[in-house]
Amino acid sequence: MMVHEKIAKDAFKPDRESHIKIDHNICKEKCKIKYCLFVCPGHLYSFNEELNEICVEFAGCLECGTCKIACIEGAIDWSYPRGEYGVQYRYG
Amino acid sequence: MEKIDAVIVGGGLSGLACAYKLAEAGMQVIVLERGDFSGSKNVTGGRIYLGPIMSIVGDMFKDAPFERRISRERWTLMGDDNSISIDFTGDRYKKTNNSYTVLRATFDRWLADRLIEKGVFVIPKYRVDDLLWDGNQVVGVKAGDEDIFANVVIAADGVLSFMAEKAGLKARMKPKNYALGIKEIIELSEEKINDRFNVDINEGCAHLFIGEVTKGMFGGGFLYTNKKSVSLGIVVGIGALMEMTPTIEVHTLMNAFKGRYEIERLIYGGELVEYSAHIIPETGYRNISKLFGNGIIVTGDAAGFALNMGVTVRGMEFAIASGIFAAETVISAKTANDFSEKTLSLYENKLKDSFVLKDLSTFRKLPDFLENRALFTLYPKLLPDILEKIMFIGESPKEKIGKQLWAEVKASGILSMKTLKDIISIKDI
């Protein structure tokens, strides 16, 4: 089973605006390894060739916090989604 | 401005336990929870140990919706394509209600509902954005357009604790101090669980895995049986994951684990109903935040109260105990009518006198020990490999067991100064 199929099993209330903000200048100038591309358990980060920048599908965020910690250059500004938005675990 | 006695940020176990005790003492308390309901943002492995908190919780968990009482423990050493397991049970497990599996969306929600019945305000769908200050004293919280003033703010907002960070009580979070847990809930019938895990009705199994699961990185796998589902997952050190070469997309570890014969047979026919993830404090004692400030107390995961002893993984009972001690501290502070750091330091003394800081302190050297890569590569593989050589009867005539064992041990590279040092270092943990 692919990871996006797994995420599709979860209940989400997506906000219009992303709770994850990326400073693309830091990505381009400082970050070599791009940890976000492989540490996210939802595999939500990808490199968009056309835009030449990192993209995140914030609506599927599991709110684990791994990217916030792994982005040691500080390009990822991660906060909790606004109240009642985001993932709503039914088992937890 | 009218002040209530305490505002609790986060309706998880430490926040709710704190509110429970404050309400019992007749204090005015509000719990703010950012999810749709308590438990909707929480993830546990999950197993709770009631033993350490039995004497302080009172009737808090009377008729609580536990999943199963653990009556069987299993550990598996995973080789590349083989494994060896230990299965442990004892009458003591049957006679005591010591440890249970739980699902947080059920468990926390139940506790919050009990509080609401008692007249406590547990307000969901509320994200706290900031602290309110009066000079160097925290005097409340800001949530959206609303300011809520309180004598004490309880930062019970989980491992990422933005409140402790804003209060300047928490150091910058470093990858090596945290692990990522990924979990799948797989539905299975009650009967199948009883049969496959060899447990009676309402009894459960806790199963931990070490070795190939994490490809040599710090961490392991877990499987806990719930009433009608199993919680299957992995834990991986974030620092170890970042250092791994070649890089591994972490979500692929979960599928690899699920695909192992050892797991596949246990979950066969089950249906995935939820995929979750959360980070876990991993370095125990040395990564605990400052626990209190003027007008603020930090509890549970927010403070870093979690203990991975390799064979047992604990957190929830620390959260509950710390919430209770925070409540007792707030009650004393109200009597003294002083909510400064000086009075609130009572909280730390209470933790020091209890299993919370005692256990964390006892095992403070464990994280160093667990940093040793051989624990996740060399050692777990060795036993299954040796056993395979002995057990497998193939075409060629068997060699003497002792001789084979010796050859295997020699070939494994385990006979080294490093192993000797590892063995000696056990005395420190």
GROMACS .gro file of C-alpha atoms in nm, chain B residues 47-52 54 66 68-73 88-101 202-204:
model
   31
  139ARG     CA    1   0.061   0.107   2.649
  140ILE     CA    2   0.009   0.267   2.987
  141TYR     CA    3   0.154   0.139   3.315
  142LEU     CA    4  -0.082   0.202   3.604
  143GLY     CA    5   0.149   0.054   3.868
  144PRO     CA    6   0.348   0.371   3.936
  146MET     CA    7  -0.206   0.370   4.126
  158PHE     CA    8  -0.884   0.055   2.838
  160ARG     CA    9  -0.675  -0.487   2.680
  161ARG     CA   10  -0.486  -0.573   2.996
  162ILE     CA   11  -0.135  -0.683   2.902
  163SER     CA   12  -0.081  -1.044   2.999
  164ARG     CA   13   0.189  -1.137   2.751
  165GLU     CA   14   0.514  -0.968   2.653
  180PHE     CA   15   0.698  -1.400   2.847
  181THR     CA   16   0.394  -1.431   3.069
  182GLY     CA   17   0.330  -1.494   3.436
  183ASP     CA   18   0.055  -1.529   3.692
  184ARG     CA   19   0.142  -1.185   3.823
  185TYR     CA   20   0.001  -1.038   3.501
  186LYS     CA   21  -0.325  -1.218   3.562
  187LYS     CA   22  -0.359  -1.104   3.918
  188THR     CA   23  -0.279  -0.734   3.884
  189ASN     CA   24  -0.430  -0.460   3.672
  190ASN     CA   25  -0.091  -0.316   3.606
  191SER     CA   26  -0.072  -0.228   3.240
  192TYR     CA   27  -0.315  -0.175   2.956
  193THR     CA   28  -0.317  -0.090   2.590
  294ASN     CA   29  -0.974  -0.863   2.722
  295GLU     CA   30  -0.614  -0.972   2.766
  296GLY     CA   31  -0.347  -0.840   2.539
   0.00000   0.00000   0.00000
